[in-house]
Tab-separated table of N, CA and C in Angstrom:
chain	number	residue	atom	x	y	z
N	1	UNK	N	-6.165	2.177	-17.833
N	1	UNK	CA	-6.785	2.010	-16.536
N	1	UNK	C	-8.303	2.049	-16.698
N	2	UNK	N	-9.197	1.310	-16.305
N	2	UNK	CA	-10.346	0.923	-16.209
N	2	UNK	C	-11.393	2.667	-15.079
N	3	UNK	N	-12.266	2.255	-15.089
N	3	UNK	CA	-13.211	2.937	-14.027
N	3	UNK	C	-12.730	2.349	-12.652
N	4	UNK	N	-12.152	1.005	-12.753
N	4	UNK	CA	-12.328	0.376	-11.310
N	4	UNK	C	-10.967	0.846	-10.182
N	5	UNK	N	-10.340	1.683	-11.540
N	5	UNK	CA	-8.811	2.162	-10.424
N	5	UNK	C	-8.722	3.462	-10.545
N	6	UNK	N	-8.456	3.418	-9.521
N	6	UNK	CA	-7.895	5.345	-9.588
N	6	UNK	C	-6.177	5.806	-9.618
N	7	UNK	N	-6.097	6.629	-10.263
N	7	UNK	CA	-4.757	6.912	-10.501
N	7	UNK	C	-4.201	8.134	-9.482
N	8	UNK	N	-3.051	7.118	-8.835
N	8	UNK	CA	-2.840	8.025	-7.610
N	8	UNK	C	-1.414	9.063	-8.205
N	9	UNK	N	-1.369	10.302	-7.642
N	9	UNK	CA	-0.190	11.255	-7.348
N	9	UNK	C	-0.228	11.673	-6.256
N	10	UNK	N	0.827	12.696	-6.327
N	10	UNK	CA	1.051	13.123	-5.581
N	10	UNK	C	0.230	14.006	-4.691
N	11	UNK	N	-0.636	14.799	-5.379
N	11	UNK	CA	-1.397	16.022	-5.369
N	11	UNK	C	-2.949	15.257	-4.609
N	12	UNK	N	-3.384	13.834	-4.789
N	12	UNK	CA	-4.597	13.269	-4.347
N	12	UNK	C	-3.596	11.780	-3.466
N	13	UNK	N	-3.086	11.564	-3.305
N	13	UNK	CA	-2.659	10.736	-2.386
N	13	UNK	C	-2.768	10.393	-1.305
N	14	UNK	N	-2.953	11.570	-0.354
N	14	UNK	CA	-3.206	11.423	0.961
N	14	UNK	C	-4.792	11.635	1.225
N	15	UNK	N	-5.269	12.411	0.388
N	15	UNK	CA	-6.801	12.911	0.623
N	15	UNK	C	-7.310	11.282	0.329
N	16	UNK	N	-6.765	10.379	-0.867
N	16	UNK	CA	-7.389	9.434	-1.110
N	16	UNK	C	-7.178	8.230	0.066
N	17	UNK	N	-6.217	8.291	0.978
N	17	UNK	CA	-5.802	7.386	1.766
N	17	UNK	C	-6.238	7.788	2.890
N	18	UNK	N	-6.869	9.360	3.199
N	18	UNK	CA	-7.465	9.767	4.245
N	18	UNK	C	-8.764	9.672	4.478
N	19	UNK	N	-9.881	9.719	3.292
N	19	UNK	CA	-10.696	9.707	2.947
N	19	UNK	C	-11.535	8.288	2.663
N	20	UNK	N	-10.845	7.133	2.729
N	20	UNK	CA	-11.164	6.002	2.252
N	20	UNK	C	-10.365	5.048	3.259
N	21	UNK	N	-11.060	3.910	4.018
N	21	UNK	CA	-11.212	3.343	4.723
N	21	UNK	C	-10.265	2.244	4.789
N	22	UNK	N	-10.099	1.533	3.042
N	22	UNK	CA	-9.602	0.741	2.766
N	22	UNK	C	-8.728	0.745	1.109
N	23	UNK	N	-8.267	1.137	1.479
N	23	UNK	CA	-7.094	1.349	-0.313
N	23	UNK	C	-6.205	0.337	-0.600
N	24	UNK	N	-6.142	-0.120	-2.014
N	24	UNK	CA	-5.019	-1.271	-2.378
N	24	UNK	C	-4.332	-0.522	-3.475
N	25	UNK	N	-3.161	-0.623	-3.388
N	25	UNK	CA	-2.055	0.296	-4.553
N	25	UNK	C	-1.238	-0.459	-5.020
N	26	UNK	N	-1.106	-0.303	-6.389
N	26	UNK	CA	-0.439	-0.673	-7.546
N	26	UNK	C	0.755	-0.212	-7.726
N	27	UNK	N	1.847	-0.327	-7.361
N	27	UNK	CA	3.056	0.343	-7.747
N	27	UNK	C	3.671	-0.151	-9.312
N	28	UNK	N	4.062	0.502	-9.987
N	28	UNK	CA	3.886	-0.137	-11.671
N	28	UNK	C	4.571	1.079	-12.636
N	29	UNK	N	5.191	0.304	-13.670
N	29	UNK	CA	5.622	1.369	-14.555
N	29	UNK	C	5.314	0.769	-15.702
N	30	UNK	N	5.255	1.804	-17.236
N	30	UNK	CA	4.800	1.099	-18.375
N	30	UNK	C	5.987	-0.152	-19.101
N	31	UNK	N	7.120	-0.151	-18.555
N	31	UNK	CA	8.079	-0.631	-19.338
N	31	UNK	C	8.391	-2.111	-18.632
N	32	UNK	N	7.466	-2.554	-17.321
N	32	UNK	CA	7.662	-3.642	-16.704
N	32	UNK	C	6.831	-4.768	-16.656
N	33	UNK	N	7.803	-5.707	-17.522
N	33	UNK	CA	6.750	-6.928	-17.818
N	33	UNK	C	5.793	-7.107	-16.562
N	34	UNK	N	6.155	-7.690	-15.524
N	34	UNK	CA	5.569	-8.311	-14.536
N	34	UNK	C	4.500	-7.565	-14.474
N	35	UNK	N	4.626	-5.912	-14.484
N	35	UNK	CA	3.598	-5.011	-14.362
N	35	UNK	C	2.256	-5.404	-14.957
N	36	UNK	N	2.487	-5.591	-16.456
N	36	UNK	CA	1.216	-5.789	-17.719
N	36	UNK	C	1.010	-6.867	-17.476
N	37	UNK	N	1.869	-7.978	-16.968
N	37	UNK	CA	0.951	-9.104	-16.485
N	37	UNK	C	0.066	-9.055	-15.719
N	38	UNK	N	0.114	-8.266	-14.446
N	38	UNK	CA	-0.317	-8.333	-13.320
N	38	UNK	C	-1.762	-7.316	-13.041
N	39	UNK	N	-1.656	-6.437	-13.935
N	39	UNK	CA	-2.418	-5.562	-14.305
N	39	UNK	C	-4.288	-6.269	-14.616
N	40	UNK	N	-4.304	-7.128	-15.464
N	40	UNK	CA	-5.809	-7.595	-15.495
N	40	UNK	C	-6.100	-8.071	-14.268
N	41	UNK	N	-5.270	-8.787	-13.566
N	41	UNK	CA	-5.472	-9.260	-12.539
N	41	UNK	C	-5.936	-8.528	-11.285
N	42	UNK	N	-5.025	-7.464	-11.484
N	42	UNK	CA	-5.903	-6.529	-10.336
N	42	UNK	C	-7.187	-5.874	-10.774
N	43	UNK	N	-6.954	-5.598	-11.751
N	43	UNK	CA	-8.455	-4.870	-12.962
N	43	UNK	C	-9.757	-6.046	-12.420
N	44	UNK	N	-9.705	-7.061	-12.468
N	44	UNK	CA	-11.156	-7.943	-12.028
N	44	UNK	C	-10.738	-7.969	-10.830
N	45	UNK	N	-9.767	-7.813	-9.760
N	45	UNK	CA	-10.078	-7.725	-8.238
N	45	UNK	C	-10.635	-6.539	-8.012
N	46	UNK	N	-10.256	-5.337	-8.787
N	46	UNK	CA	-11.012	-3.975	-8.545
N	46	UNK	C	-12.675	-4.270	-9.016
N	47	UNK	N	-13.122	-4.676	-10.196
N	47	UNK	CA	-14.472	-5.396	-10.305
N	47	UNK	C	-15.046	-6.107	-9.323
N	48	UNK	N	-14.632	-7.061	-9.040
N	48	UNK	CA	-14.993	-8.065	-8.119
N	48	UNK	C	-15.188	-7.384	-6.801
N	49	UNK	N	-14.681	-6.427	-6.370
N	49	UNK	CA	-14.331	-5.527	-4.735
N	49	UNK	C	-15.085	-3.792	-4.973
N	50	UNK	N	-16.105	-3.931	-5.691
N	50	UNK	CA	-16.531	-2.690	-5.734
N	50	UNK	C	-16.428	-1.611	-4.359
N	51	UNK	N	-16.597	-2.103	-3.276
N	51	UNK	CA	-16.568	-1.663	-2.262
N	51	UNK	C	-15.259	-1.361	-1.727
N	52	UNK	N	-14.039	-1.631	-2.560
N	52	UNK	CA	-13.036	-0.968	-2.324
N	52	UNK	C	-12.390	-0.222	-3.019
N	53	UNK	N	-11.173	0.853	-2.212
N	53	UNK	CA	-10.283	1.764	-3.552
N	53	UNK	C	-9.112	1.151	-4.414
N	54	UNK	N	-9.350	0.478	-5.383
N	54	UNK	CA	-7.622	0.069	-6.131
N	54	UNK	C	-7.394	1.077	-7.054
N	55	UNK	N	-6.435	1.734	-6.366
N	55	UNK	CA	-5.179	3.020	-7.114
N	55	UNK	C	-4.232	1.881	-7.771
N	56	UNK	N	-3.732	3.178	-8.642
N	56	UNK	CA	-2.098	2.748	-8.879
N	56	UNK	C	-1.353	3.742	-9.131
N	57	UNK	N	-0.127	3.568	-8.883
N	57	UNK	CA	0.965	4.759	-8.388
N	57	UNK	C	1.634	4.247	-9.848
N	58	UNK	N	1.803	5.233	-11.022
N	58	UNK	CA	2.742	5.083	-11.731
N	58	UNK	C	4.032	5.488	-11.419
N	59	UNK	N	5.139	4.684	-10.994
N	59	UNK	CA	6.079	4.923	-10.880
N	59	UNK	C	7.215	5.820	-11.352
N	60	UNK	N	6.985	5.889	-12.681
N	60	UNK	CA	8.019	6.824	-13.837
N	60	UNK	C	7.956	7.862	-13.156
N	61	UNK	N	6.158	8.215	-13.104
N	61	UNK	CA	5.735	9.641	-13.066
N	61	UNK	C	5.335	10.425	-11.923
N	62	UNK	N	5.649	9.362	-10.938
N	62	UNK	CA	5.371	9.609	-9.288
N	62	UNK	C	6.565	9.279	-8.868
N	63	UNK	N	7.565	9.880	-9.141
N	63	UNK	CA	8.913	9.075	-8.296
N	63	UNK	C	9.329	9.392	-6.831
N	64	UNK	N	8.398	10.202	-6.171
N	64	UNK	CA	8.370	11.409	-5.098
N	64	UNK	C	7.863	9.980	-3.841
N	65	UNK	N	6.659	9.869	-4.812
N	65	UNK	CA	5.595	8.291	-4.133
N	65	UNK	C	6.116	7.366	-3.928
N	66	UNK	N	6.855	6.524	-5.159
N	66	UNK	CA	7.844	5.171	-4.868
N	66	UNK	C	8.576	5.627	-4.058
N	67	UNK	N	9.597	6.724	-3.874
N	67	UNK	CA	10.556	6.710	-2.991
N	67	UNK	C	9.987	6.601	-1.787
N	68	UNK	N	9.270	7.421	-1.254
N	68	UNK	CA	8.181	8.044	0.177
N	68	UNK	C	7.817	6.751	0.664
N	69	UNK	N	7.818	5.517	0.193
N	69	UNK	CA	7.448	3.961	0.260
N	69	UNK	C	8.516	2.903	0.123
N	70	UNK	N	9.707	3.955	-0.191
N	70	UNK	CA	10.918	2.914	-0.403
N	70	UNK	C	10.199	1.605	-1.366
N	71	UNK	N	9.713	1.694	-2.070
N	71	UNK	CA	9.571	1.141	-3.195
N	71	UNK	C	10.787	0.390	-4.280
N	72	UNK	N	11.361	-0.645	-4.181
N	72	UNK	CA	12.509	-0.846	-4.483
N	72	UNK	C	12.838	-2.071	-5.872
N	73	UNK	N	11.178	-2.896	-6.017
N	73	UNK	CA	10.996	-3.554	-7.045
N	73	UNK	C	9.304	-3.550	-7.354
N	74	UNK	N	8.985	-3.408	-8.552
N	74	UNK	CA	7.920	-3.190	-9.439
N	74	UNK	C	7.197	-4.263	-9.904
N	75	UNK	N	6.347	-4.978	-10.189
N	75	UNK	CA	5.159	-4.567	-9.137
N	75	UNK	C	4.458	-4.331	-7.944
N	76	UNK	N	4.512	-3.577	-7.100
N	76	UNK	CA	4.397	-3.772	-5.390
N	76	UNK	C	3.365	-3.577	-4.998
N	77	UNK	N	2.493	-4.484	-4.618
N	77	UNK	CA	1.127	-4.043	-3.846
N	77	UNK	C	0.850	-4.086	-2.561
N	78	UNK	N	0.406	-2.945	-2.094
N	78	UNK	CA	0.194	-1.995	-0.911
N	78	UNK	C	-1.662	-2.088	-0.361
N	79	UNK	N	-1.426	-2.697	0.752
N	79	UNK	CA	-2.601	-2.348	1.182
N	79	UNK	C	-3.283	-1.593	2.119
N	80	UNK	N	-3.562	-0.438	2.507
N	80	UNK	CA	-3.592	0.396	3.628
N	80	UNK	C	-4.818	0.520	4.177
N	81	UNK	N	-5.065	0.236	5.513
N	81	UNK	CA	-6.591	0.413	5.903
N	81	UNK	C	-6.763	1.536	7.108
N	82	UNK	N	-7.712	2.087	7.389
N	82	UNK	CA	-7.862	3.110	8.449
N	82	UNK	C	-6.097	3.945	8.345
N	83	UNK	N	-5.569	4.348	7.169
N	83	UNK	CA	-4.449	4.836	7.048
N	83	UNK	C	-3.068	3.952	8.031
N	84	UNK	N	-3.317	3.013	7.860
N	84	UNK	CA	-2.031	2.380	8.146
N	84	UNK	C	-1.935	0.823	7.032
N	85	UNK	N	-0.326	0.803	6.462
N	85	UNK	CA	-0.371	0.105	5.650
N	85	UNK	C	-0.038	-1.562	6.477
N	86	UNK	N	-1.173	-2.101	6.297
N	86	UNK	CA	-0.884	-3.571	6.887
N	86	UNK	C	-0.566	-4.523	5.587
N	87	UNK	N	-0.184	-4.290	4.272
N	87	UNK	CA	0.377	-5.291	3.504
N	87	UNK	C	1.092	-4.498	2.539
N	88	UNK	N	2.374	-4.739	2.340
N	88	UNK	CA	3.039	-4.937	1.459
N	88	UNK	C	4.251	-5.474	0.762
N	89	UNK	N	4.099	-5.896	-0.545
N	89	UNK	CA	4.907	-7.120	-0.995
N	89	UNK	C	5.330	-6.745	-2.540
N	90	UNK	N	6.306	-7.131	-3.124
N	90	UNK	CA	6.685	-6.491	-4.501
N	90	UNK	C	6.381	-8.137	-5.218
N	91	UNK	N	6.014	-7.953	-6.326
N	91	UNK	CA	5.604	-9.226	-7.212
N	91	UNK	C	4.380	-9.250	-7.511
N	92	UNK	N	4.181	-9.896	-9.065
N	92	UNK	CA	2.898	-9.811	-9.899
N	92	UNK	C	1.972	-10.896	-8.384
N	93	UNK	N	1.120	-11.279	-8.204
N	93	UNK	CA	0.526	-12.150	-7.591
N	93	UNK	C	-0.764	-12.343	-8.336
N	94	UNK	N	-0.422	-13.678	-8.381
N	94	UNK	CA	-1.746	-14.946	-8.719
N	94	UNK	C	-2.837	-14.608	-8.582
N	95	UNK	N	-4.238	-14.303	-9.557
N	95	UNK	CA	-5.553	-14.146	-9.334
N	95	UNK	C	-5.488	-14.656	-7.859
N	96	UNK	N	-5.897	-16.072	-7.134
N	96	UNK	CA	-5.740	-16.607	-6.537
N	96	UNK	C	-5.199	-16.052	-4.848
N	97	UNK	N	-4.166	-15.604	-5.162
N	97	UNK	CA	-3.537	-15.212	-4.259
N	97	UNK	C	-4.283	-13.586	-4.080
N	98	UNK	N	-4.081	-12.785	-5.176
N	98	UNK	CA	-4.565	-11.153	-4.196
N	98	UNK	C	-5.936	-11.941	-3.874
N	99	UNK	N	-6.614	-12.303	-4.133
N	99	UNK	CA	-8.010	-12.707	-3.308
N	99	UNK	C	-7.974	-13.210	-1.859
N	100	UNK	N	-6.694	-13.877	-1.806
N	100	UNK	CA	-7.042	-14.350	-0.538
N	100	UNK	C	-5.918	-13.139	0.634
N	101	UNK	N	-5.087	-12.577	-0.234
N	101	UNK	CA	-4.852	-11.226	0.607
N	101	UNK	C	-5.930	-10.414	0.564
N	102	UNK	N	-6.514	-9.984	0.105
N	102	UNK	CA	-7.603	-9.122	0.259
N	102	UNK	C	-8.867	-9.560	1.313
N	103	UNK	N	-8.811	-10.844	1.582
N	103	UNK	CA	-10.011	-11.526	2.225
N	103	UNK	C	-8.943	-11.756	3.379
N	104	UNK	N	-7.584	-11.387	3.576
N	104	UNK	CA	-7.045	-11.134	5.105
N	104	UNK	C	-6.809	-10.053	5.406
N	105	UNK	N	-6.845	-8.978	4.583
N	105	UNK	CA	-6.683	-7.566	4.996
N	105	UNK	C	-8.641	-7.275	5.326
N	106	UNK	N	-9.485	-7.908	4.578
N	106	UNK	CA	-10.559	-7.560	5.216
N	106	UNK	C	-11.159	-7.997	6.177
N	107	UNK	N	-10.443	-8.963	6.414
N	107	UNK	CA	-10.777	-9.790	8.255
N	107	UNK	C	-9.657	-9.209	9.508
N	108	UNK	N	-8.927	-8.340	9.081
N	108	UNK	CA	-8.173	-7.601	9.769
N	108	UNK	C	-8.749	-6.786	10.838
N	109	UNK	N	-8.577	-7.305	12.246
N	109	UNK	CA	-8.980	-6.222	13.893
N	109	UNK	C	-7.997	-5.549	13.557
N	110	UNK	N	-8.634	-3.896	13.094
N	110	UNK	CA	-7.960	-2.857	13.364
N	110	UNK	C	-7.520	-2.135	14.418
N	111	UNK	N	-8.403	-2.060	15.630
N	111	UNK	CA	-7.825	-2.209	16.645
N	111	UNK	C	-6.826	-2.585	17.296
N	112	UNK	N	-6.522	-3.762	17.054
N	112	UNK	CA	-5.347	-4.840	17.306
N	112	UNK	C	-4.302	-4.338	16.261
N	113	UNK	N	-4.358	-3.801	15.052
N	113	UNK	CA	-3.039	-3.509	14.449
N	113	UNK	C	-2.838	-2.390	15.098
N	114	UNK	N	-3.414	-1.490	14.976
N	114	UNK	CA	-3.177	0.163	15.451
N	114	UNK	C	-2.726	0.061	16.734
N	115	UNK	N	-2.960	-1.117	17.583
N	115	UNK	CA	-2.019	-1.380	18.896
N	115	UNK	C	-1.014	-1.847	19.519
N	116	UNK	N	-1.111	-2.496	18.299
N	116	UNK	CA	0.490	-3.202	17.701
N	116	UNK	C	1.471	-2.250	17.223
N	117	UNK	N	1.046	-1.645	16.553
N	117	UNK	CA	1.577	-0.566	15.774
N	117	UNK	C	2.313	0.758	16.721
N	118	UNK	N	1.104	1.407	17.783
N	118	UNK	CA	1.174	2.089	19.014
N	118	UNK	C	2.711	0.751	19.494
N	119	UNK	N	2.558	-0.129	20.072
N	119	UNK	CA	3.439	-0.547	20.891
N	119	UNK	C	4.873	-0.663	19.830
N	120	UNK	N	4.556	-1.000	18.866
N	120	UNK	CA	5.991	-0.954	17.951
N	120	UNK	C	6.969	0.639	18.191
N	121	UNK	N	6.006	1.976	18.048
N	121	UNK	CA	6.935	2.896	17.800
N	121	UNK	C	6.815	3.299	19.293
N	122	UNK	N	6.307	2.914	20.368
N	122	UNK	CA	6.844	3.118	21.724
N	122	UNK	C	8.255	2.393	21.844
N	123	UNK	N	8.460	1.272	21.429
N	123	UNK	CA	9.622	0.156	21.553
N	123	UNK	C	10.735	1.046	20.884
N	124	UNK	N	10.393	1.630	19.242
N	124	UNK	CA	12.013	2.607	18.892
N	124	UNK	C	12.172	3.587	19.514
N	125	UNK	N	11.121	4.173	20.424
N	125	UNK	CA	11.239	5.207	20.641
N	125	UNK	C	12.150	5.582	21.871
N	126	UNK	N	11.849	4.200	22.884
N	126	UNK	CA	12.815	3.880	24.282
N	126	UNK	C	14.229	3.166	23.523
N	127	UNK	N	14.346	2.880	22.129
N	127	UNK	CA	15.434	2.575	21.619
N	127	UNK	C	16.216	3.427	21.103
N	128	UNK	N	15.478	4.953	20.881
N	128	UNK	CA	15.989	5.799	20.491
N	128	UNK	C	16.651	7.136	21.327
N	129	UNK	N	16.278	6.612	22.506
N	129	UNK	CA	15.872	7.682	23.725
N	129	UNK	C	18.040	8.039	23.495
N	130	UNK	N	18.317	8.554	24.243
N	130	UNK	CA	19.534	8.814	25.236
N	130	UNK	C	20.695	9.845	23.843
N	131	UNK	N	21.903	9.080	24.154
N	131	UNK	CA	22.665	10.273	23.494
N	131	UNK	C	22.586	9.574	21.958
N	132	UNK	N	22.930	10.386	21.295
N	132	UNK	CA	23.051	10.676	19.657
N	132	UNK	C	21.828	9.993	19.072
N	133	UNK	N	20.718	10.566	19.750
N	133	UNK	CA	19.534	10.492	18.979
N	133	UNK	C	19.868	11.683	18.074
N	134	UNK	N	18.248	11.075	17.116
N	134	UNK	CA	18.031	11.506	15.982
N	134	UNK	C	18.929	11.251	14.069
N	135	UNK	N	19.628	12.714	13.723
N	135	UNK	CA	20.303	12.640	12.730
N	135	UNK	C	21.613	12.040	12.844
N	136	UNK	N	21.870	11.066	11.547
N	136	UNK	CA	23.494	10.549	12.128
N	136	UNK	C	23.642	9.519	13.179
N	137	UNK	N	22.904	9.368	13.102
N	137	UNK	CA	22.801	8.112	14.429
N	137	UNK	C	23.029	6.790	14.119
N	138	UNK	N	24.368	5.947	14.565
N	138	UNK	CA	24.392	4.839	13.855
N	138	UNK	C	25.609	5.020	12.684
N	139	UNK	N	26.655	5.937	12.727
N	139	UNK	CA	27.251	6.154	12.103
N	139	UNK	C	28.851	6.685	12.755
């Protein structure tokens, strides 16, 4: 790992996602091709984006993290801004391509997600309302 990424756990995870405005995460393990492909690629988007945080969550060794994200195929990149995650997708992606996700997560009205977002968990929440809420529900 370079200077340009930070290596996320468990123990700095939230301080780093609380603390920082705009975070992009690496979900990755050492034994996955797609991973080491995909890896330089984010390494010069972390160069290129000084002004932002690119973590990466080693998977092996954070398994607490992948799960907590339902994390289900390797490589997965996560983009979270003002602590809400507005991108994520599993697969190496194209120089090409994280650039132009990154140049839509940074043209992103946060406002407008966080209200979207507000109206989404009002919607489960009147879906969740009445009898056999909560545990077991759906079963």
């Amino acid at each position: 790992m370079s200077n340009a990424t930070l290596e996320l756990t468990k123990e700095n995870f939230d301080q780093t996602v609380t603390d920082n405005e705009f975070v992009l995460i690496d979900f990755w393990a050492s034994w996955c091709g797609p991973c080491k492909q995909f890896a330089p690629v984010y390494e010069k988007a972390a160069e290129a984006n000084p002004d932002l945080v690119f973590a990466k969550v080693d998977t092996e060794a954070q398994p607490e993290l992948a799960a907590a994200f339902n994390i289900q195929s390797i490589p997965t990149l996560m983009i979270v801004r003002d602590q809400v995650a507005v991108f994520a997708q599993p697969g190496a992606l194209p120089e090409a391509a994280l650039t132009d996700v990154i140049g839509q997560a940074r043209n992103l009205d946060m406002d407008e997600v966080r209200r979207q977002v507000a109206e989404e968990q009002a919607k489960q929440q009147e879906q969740g309302e009445g009898p056999g809420q909560g545990q077991g529900q759906g079963q």
